[in-house]
Coordinates of C-alpha atoms and ligand atoms in Angstrom, one line a residue:
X1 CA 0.0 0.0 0.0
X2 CA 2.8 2.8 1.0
X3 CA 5.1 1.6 -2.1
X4 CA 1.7 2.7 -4.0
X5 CA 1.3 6.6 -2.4
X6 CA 5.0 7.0 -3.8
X7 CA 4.8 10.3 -5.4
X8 CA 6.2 10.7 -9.2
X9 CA 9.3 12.5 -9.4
X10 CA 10.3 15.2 -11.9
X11 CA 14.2 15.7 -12.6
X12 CA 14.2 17.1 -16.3
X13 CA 12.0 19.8 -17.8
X14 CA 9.6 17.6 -20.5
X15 CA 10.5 17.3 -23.6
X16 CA 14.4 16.6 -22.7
X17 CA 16.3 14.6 -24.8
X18 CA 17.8 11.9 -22.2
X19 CA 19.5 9.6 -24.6
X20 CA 22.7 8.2 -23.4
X21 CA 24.7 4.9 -23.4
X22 CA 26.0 3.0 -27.0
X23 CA 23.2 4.5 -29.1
X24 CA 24.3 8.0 -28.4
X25 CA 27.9 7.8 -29.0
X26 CA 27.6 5.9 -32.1
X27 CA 24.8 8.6 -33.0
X28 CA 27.5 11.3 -32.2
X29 CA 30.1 9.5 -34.1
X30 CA 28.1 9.0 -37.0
X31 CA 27.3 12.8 -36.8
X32 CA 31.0 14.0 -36.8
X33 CA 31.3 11.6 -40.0
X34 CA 28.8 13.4 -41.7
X35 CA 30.9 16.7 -40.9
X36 CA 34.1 15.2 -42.5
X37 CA 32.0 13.8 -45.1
X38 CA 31.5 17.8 -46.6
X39 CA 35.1 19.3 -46.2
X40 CA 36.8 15.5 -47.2
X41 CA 36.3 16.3 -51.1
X42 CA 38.4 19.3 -50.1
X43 CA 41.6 18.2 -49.7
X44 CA 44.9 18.5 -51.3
X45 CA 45.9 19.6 -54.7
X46 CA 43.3 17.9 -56.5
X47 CA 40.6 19.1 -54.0
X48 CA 37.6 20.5 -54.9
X49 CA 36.3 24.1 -53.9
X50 CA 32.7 24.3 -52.2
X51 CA 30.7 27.5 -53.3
X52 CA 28.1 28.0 -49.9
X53 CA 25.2 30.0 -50.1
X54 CA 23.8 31.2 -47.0
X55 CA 20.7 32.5 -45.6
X56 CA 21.7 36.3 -46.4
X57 CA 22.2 35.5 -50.2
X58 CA 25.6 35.8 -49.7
X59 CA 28.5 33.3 -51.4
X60 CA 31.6 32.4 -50.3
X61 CA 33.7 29.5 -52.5
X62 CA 36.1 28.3 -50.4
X63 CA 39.0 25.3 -50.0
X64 CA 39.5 26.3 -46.7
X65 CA 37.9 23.7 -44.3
X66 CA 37.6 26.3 -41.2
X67 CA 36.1 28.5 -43.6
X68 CA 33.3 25.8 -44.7
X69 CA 32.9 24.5 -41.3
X70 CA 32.3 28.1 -39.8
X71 CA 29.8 28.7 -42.6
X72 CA 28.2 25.2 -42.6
X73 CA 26.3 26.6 -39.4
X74 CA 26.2 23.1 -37.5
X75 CA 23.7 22.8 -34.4
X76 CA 24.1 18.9 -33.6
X77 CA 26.3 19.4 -30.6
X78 CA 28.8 16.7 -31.0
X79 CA 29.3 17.5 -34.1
X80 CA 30.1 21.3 -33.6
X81 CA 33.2 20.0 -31.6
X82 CA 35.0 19.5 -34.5
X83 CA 34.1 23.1 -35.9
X84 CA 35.8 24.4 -32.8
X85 CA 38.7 22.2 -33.9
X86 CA 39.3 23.3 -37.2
X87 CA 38.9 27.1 -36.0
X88 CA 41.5 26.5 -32.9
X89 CA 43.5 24.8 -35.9
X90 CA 43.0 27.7 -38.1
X91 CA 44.2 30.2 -35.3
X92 CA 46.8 28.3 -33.7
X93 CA 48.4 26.7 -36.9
X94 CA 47.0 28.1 -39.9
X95 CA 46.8 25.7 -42.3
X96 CA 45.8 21.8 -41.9
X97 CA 42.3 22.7 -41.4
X98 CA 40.5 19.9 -43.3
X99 CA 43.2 17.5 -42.4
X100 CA 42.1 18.0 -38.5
X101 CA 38.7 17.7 -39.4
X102 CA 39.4 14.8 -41.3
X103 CA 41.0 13.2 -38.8
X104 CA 39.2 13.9 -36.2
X105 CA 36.5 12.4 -37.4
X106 CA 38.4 9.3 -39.0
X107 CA 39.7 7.9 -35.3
X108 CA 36.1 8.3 -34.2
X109 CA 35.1 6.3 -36.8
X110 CA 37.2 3.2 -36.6
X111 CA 36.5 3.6 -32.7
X112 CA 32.8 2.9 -34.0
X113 CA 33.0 -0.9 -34.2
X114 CA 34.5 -1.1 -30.8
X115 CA 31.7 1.1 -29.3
X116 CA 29.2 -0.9 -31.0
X117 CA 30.6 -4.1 -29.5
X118 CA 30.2 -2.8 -25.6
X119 CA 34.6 -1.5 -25.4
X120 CA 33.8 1.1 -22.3
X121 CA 34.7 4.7 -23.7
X122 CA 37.7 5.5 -21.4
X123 CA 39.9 2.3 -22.7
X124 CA 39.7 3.4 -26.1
X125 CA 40.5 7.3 -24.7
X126 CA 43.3 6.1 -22.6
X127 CA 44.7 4.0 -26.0
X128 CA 44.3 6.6 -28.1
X129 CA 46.1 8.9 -25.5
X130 CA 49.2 6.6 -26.0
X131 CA 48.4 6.6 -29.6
X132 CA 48.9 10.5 -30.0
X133 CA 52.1 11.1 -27.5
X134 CA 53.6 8.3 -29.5
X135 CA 52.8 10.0 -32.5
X136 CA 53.7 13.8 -31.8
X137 CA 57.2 12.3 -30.6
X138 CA 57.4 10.7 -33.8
X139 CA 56.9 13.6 -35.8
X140 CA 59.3 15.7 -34.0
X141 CA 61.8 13.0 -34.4
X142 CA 61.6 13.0 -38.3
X143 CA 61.0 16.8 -38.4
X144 CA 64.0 18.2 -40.3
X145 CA 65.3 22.4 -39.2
X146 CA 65.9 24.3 -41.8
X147 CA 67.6 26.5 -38.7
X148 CA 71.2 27.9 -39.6
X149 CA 70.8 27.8 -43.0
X150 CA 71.3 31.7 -45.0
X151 CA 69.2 34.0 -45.7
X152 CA 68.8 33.3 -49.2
X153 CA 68.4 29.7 -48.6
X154 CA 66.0 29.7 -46.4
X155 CA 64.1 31.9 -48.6
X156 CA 63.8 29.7 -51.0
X157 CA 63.0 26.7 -49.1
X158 CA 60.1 29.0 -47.1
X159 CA 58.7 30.0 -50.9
X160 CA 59.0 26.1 -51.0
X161 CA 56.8 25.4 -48.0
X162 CA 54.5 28.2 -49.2
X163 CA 53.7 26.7 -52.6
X164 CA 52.5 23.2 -51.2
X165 CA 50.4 25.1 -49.4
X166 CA 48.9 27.3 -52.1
X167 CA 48.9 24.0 -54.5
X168 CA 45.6 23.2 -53.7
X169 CA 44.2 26.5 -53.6
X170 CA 42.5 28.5 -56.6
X171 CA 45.8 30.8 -57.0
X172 CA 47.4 27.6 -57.4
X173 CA 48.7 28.0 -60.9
X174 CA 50.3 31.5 -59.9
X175 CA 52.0 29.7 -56.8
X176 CA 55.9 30.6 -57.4
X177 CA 54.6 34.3 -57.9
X178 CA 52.7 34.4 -54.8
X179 CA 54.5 31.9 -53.0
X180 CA 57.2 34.7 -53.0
X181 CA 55.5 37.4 -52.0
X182 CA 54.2 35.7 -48.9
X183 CA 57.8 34.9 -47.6
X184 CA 58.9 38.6 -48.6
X185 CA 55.9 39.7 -46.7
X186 CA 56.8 37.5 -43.7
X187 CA 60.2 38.3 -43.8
X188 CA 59.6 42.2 -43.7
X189 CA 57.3 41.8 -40.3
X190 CA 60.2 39.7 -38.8
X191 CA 58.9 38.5 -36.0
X192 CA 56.4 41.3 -34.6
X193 CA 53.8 38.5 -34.1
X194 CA 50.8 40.8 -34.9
X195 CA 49.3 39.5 -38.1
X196 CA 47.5 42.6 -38.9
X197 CA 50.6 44.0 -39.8
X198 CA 50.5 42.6 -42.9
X199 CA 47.5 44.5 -45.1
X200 CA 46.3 42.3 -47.6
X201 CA 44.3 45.0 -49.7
X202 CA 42.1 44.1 -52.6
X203 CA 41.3 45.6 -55.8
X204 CA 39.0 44.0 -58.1
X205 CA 39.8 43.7 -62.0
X206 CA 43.2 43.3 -63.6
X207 CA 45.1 40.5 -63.6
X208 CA 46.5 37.7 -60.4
X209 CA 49.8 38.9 -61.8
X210 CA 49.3 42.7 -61.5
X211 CA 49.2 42.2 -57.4
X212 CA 52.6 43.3 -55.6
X213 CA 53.8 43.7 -52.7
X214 CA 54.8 46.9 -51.1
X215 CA 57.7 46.9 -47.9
X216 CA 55.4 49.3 -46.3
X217 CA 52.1 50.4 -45.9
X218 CA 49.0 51.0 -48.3
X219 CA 45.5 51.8 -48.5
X220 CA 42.8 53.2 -50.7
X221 CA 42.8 56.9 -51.0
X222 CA 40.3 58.3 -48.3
X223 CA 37.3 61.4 -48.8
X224 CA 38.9 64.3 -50.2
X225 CA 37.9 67.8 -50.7
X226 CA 38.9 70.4 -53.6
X227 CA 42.1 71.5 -53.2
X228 CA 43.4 67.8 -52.8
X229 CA 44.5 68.0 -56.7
X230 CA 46.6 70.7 -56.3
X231 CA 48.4 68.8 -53.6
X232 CA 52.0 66.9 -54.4
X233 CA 51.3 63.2 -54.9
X234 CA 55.0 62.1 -54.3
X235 CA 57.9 62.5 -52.2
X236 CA 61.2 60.8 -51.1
X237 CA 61.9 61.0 -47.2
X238 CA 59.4 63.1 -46.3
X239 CA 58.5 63.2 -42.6
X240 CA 54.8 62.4 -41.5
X241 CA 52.6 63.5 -39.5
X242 CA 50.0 61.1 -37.4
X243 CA 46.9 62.4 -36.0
X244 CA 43.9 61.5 -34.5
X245 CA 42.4 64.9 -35.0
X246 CA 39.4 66.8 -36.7
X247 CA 40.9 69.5 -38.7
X248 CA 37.9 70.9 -40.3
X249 CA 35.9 74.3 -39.5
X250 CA 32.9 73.6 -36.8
X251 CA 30.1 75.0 -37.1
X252 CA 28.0 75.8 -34.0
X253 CA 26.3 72.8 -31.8
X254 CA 22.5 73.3 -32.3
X255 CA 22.3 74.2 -28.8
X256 CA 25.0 76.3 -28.4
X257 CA 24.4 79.4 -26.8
X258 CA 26.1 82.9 -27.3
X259 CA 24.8 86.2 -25.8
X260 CA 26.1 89.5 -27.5
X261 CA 25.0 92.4 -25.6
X262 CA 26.8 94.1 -29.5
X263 CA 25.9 93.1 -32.9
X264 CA 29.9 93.5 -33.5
X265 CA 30.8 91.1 -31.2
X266 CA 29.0 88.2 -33.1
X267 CA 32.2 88.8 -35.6
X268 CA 34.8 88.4 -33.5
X269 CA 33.2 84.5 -32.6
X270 CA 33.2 83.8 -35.8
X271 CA 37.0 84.9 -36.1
X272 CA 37.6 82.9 -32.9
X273 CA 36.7 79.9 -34.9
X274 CA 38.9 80.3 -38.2
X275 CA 41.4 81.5 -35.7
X276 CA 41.5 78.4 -34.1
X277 CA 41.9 76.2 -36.9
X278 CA 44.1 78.1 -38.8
X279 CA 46.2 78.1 -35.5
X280 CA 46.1 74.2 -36.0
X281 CA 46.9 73.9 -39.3
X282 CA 50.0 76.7 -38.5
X283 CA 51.3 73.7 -36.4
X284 CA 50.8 70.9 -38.5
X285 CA 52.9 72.9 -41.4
X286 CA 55.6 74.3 -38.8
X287 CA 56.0 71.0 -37.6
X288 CA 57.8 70.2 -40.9
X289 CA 55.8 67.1 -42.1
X290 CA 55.3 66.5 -45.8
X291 CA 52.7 63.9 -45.5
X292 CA 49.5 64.6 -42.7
X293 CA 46.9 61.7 -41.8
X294 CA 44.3 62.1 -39.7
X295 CA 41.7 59.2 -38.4
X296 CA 39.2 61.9 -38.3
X297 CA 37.8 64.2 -41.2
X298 CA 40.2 66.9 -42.7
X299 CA 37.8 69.4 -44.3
X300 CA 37.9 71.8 -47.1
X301 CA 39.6 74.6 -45.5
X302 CA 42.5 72.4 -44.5
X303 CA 42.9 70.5 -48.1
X304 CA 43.5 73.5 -49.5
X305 CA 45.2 75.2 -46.8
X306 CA 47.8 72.2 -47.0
X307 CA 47.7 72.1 -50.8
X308 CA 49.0 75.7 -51.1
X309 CA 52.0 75.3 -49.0
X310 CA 52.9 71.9 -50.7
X311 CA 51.9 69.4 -48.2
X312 CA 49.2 66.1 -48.8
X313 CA 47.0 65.1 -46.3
X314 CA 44.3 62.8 -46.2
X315 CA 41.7 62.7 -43.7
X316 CA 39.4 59.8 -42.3
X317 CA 42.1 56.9 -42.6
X318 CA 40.9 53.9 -40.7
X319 CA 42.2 53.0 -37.6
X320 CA 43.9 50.1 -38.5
X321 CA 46.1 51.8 -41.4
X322 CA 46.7 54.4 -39.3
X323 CA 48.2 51.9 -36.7
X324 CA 50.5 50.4 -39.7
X325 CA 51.4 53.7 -40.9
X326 CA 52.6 54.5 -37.3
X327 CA 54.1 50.8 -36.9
X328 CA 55.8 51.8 -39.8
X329 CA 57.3 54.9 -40.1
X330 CA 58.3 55.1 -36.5
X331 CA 55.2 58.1 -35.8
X332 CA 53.3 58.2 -32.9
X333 CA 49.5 59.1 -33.4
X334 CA 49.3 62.2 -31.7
X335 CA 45.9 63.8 -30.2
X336 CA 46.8 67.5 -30.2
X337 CA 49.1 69.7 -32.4
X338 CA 50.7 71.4 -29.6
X339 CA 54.1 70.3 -29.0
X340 CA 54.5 68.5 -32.3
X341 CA 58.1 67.2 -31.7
X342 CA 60.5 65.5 -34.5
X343 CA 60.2 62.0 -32.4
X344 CA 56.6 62.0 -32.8
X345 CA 57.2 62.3 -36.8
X346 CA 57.2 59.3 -38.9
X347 CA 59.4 58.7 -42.2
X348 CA 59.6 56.5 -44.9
X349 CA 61.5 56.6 -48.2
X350 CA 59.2 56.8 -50.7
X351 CA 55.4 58.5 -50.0
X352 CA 52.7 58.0 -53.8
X353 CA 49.9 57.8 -54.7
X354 CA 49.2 55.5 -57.2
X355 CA 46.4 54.6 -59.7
X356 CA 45.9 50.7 -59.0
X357 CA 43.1 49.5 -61.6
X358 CA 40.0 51.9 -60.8
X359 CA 41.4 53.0 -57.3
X360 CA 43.9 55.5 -56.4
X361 CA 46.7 54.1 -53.4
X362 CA 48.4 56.0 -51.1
X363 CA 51.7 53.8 -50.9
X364 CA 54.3 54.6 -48.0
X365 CA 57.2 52.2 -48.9
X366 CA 60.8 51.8 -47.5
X367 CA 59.6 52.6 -44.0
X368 CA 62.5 52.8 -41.7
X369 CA 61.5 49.6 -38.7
X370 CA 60.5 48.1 -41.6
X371 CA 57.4 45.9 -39.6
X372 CA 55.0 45.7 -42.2
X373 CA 54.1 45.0 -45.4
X374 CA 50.9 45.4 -47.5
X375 CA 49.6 43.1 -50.5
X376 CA 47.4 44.5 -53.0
X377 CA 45.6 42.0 -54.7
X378 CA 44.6 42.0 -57.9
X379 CA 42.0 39.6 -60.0
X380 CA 38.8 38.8 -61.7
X381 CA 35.3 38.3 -59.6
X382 CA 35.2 40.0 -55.8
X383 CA 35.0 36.1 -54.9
X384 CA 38.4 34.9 -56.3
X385 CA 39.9 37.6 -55.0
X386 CA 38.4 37.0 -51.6
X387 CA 39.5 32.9 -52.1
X388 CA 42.6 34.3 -53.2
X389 CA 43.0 36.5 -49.5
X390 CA 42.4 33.2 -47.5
X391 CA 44.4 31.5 -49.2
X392 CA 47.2 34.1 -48.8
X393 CA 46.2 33.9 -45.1
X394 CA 46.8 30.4 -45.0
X395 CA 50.1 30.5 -46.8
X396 CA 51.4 33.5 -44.4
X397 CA 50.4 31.2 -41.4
X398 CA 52.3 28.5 -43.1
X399 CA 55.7 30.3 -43.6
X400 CA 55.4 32.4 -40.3
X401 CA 55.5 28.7 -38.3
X402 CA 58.0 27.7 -40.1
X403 CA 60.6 30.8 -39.4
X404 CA 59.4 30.2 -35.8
X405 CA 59.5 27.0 -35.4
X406 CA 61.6 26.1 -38.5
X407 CA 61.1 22.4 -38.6
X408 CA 59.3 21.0 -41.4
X409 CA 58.2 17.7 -42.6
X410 CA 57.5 15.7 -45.3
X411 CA 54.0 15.7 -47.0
X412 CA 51.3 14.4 -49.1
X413 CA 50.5 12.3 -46.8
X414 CA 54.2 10.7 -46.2
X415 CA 54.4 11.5 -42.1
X416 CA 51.1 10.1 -41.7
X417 CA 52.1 6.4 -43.5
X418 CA 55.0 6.8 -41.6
X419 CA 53.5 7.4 -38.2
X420 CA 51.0 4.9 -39.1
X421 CA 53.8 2.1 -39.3
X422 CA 55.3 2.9 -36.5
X423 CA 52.1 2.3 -34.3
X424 CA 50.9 -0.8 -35.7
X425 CA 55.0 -2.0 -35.0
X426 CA 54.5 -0.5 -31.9
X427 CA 51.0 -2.2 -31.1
X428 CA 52.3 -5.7 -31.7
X429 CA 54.7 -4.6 -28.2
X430 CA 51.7 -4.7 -26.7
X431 CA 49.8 -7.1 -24.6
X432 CA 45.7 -6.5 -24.2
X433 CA 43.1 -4.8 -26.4
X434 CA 45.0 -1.7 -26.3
X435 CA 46.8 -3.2 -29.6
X436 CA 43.7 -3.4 -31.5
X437 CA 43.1 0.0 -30.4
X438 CA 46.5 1.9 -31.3
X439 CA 46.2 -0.5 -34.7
X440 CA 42.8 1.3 -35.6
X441 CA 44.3 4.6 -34.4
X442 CA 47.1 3.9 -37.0
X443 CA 44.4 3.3 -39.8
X444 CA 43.0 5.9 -39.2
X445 CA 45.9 8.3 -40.3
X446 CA 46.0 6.8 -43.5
X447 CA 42.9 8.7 -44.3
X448 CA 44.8 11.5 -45.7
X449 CA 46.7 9.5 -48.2
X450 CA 43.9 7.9 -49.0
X451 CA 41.8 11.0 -49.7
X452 CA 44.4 12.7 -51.6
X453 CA 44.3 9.9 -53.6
X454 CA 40.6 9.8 -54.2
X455 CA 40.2 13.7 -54.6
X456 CA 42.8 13.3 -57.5
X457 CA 41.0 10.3 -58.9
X458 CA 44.0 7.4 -58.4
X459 CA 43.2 4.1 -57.4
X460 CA 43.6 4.5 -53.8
X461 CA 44.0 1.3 -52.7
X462 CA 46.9 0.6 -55.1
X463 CA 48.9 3.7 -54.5
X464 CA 48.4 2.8 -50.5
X465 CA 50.0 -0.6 -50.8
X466 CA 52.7 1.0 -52.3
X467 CA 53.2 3.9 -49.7
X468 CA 53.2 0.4 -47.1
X469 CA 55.2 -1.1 -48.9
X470 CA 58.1 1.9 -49.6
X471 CA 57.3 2.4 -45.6
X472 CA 57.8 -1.1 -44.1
X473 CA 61.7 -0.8 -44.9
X474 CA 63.3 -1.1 -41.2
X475 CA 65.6 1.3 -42.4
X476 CA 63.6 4.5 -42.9
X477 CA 65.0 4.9 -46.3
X478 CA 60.7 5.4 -47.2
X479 CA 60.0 7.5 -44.9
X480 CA 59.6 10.9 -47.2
X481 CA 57.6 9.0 -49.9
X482 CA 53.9 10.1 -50.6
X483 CA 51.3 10.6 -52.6
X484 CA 52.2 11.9 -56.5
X485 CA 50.1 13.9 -57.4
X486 CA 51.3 14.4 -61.0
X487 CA 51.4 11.0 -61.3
X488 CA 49.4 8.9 -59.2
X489 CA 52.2 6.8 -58.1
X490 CA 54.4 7.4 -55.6
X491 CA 57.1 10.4 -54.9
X492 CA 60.0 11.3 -52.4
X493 CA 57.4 14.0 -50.5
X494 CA 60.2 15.7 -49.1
X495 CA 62.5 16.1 -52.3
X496 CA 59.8 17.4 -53.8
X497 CA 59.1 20.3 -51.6
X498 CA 56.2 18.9 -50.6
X499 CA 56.9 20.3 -46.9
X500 CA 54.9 20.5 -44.3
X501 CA 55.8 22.8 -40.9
X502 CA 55.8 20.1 -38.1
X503 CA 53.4 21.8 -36.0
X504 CA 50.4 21.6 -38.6
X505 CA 51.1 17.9 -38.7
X506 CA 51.8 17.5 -34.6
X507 CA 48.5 19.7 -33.5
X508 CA 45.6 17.2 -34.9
X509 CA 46.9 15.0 -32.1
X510 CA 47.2 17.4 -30.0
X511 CA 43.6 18.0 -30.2
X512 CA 42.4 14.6 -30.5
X513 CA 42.4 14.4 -26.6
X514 CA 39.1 16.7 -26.3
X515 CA 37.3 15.4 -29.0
X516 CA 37.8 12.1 -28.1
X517 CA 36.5 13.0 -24.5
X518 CA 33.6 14.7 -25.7
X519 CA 32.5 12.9 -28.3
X520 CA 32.3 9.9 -26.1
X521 CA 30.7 11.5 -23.1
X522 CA 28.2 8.8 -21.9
X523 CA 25.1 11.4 -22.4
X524 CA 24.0 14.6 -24.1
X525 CA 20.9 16.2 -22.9
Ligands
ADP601 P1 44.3 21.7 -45.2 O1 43.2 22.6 -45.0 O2 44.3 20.5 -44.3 O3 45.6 22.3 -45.2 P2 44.7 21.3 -48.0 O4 43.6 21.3 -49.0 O5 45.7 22.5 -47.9 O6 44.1 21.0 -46.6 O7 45.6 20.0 -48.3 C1 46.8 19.7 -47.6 C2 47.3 18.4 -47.9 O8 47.6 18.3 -49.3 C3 48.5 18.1 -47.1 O9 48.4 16.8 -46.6 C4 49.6 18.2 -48.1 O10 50.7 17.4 -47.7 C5 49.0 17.8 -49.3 N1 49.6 18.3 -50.5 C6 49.8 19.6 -50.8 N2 50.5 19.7 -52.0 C7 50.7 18.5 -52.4 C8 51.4 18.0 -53.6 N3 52.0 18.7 -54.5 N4 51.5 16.6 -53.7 C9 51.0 15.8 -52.8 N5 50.3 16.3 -51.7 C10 50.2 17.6 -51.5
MG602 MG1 46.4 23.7 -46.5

């Protein structure tokens, strides 16, 4: 009778999902798969580029897989994980995006079977664990420096490096051309570790080859008022002057209130006001600079005021060229013209403006620290251009890493055959289920062989037995071999240039651990 009056109890709002246990992980597994499954035909040379239309009517075609997944707007939350991985990828690394995704998703899958068969979670997670120290230690140990090499030569291996990364990308076929750019760019920055430093500027129409790359600072000619033609449009050396300042004639606040006891008087206000800007502008010339920017508007008056004693200004510059200019020339921003002191003025060799296609530049080049650099793009359609920036982006990542870190691998999918054999030899050392576990794991990597493969339309299966083959040798002799891509047989990876930074081919594992974790959490409500 009392087990009767026991009263209901509520935990969970209704309508909660309370799935849990095997079905849910395989369900989340099988949702990452279908994540991988979009950005896989992406890979590589040979990859294909995804044009997404979104809700706003806007498109973006892209190669980039933290560019898709950010786009693809996924709400399953298991599967979202591995958007968060390609954009930590994307920000810590730069490049290897769809090969993190693609991985990612790859050991979850072969962990599937296991699941299905009742293998508790954390035994797979703790094998895998192994799997991935052993395999970042493995990759450091056949990561080749390129430290202590000259300037010249590590140049060209860094243009190297950049090109397999722009191989699969739309600018592609312009690689060597852009490829050297990048490195120049990188170069100039040295190692200020801001990125915005360098200005990637585009201007649609022309031609890829019509981009260059200037050691200093550009940007689109701002506003300008009459008077702004009579103004020089070059000089060599001349000193610059920063502001952050309106320089234009106010006219009253609507609610300002004046009471003239004199009808005369109301002149001398309207004297006070020219008297104060012309005192400003009296500075800015006595100061001695050639060249004036200002963040904030630089009106009529003050064009022509500058133009007839031989100085160019330009008014509302945005905040971030403004920064570079500074960063550049040595100039401090300043927020007053008193007290306009030769420290505060910046410098650079050359100051132009340029026409560049339809759009006039203002170019500051041969800036004296030297810590930026600007590319103008040039090419077709807004959206190559804008494929074209990203891909830039990826390729800057790519040769930055490598100056830092200067260790660099071989790829096309040669480190990850390699690391592959050396788990499954370092599974059969192993008593228990872990073996089967780190053997999966090592199957896993040869996704990205695999896919290349595929995505360039070679028998996969037959250009895999040869990478195992070339890779079983004790000796390490076939270590560097991958994927050819020209071919579709097999190629010496690494005396091809097809490089890799270590770090984009260490951090997947890196980043397994979370997934792993989450993906595998027992339930999701
Ligand atoms: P991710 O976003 O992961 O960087 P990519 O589309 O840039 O994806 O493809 C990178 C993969 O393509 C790497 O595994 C790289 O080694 C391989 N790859 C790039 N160029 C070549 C090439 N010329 N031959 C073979 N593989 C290449
Ligand atoms: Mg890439």
């Amino acid at each position: 009778m009392a087990s009767m009056m026991q009263p209901q109890i509520i935990l969970l709002k209704e309508g909660t999902d309370t799935s849990q246990g095997k079905a849910q992980l395989v369900s989340n597994i099988n949702a990452c798969t279908a994540v991988a499954d979009v950005v896989r035909t992406t890979l590589g040379p040979r990859g294909m580029d995804k044009l997404i239309h979104d809700a706003n009517g806007s498109v973006t075609i892209s190669n980039d897989g933290a560019t898709i997944m950010k786009l693809l707007d996924i709400v399953h939350p298991a599967a979202k994980i591995l958007v968060d991985i390609a954009k930590s990828q994307d920000s810590e690394v730069g490049d290897g995006t769809t090969t993190v995704v693609l991985l990612a998703a790859e050991f979850l899958r072969e962990a599937k079977p296991f699941i299905e068969d009742g293998v508790h979670p954390q035994n797979l997670i703790r094998s895998y664990r192994t799997a991935c120290n052993l395999a970042i230690d493995k990759v450091k140990s056949l990561a080749t420096s390129i430290e202590g090499k000259s300037l010249e030569e590590k140049k060209s291996l860094l243009s190297k490096c950049a090109q397999t990364t722009l191989n699969s990308k739309l600018i592609g076929g312009e690689k060597e051309f852009f490829a050297t750019m990048v490195v120049n760019a990188v170069i100039a920055i040295g190692t200020d570790d801001r990125l915005n430093m360098i200005g990637i500027k585009k201007v649609p129409g022309g031609n890829m080859r019509d981009s260059f790359l200037v050691d200093g600072v550009a940007f689109k000619k701002t506003f300008s008022y009459a008077g702004f033609e009579q103004q020089p449009k070059k000089f060599l050396n001349p000193k610059i002057l920063l502001l952050n300042i309106e320089l234009e004639l106010k006219s009253e606040k609507e609610n300002a209130e004046i009471r003239l006891s004199d009808p005369s008087q109301y002149q001398s206000i309207v004297d006070a006001e020219w008297n104060i800007i012309y005192e400003k502008l009296d500075k800015c010339v006595q100061s001695g600079a050639k060249v004036v920017l200002s963040r904030l508007a630089i009106g009529d008056l003050a064009t022509q005021y500058f133009a007839d004693r031989d100085i160019f200004c330009a008014g509302r510059v945005a905040e971030e060229d403004l920064q570079r200019v500074a960063a550049a020339s040595g100039g401090t921003v300043q927020t007053t013209v008193n007290n306009v002191i030769d420290e505060v003025l910046g410098t650079c060799e050359v100051f132009e403006e340029k026409q560049v296609g339809n759009e006039r530049f203002n170019i500051f080049s041969g800036c004296p620290s030297g810590r930026t650099a600007t590319i103008v793009l040039r090419g077709g359609a807004d959206q190559f251009i804008e494929e074209a920036e990203r891909s830039l982006h990826d390729a800057i990542m790519i040769v930055r890493r490598a100056l830092k870190n200067s260790t660099v691998v071989a790829g096309g999918g040669a480190i990850d055959m390699e690391i592959s054999r050396y788990l499954r030899q370092h599974a059969r050392s192993i008593l228990g289920k872990s073996q089967l576990f780190i053997n999966s794991y090592a199957k896993a990597l040869e996704i990205i062989p695999r896919q290349l493969c595929d995505n360039a339309g070679f028998d996969a299966t037959d250009v895999l037995n040869k990478l195992r083959q070339k890779h079983a040798h004790a000796s390490g002799e076939g270590a560097p071999y991958g994927v050819d891509i020209n071919t579709g047989g097999i190629a010496d990876s690494f005396a091809n240039f097809v490089w890799e930074p270590a770090v984009v081919k260490a951090s997947p594992h890196y980043l397994l651990g979370p997934v792993t974790s989450f993906c595998f959490l027992r339930s999701l409500c």
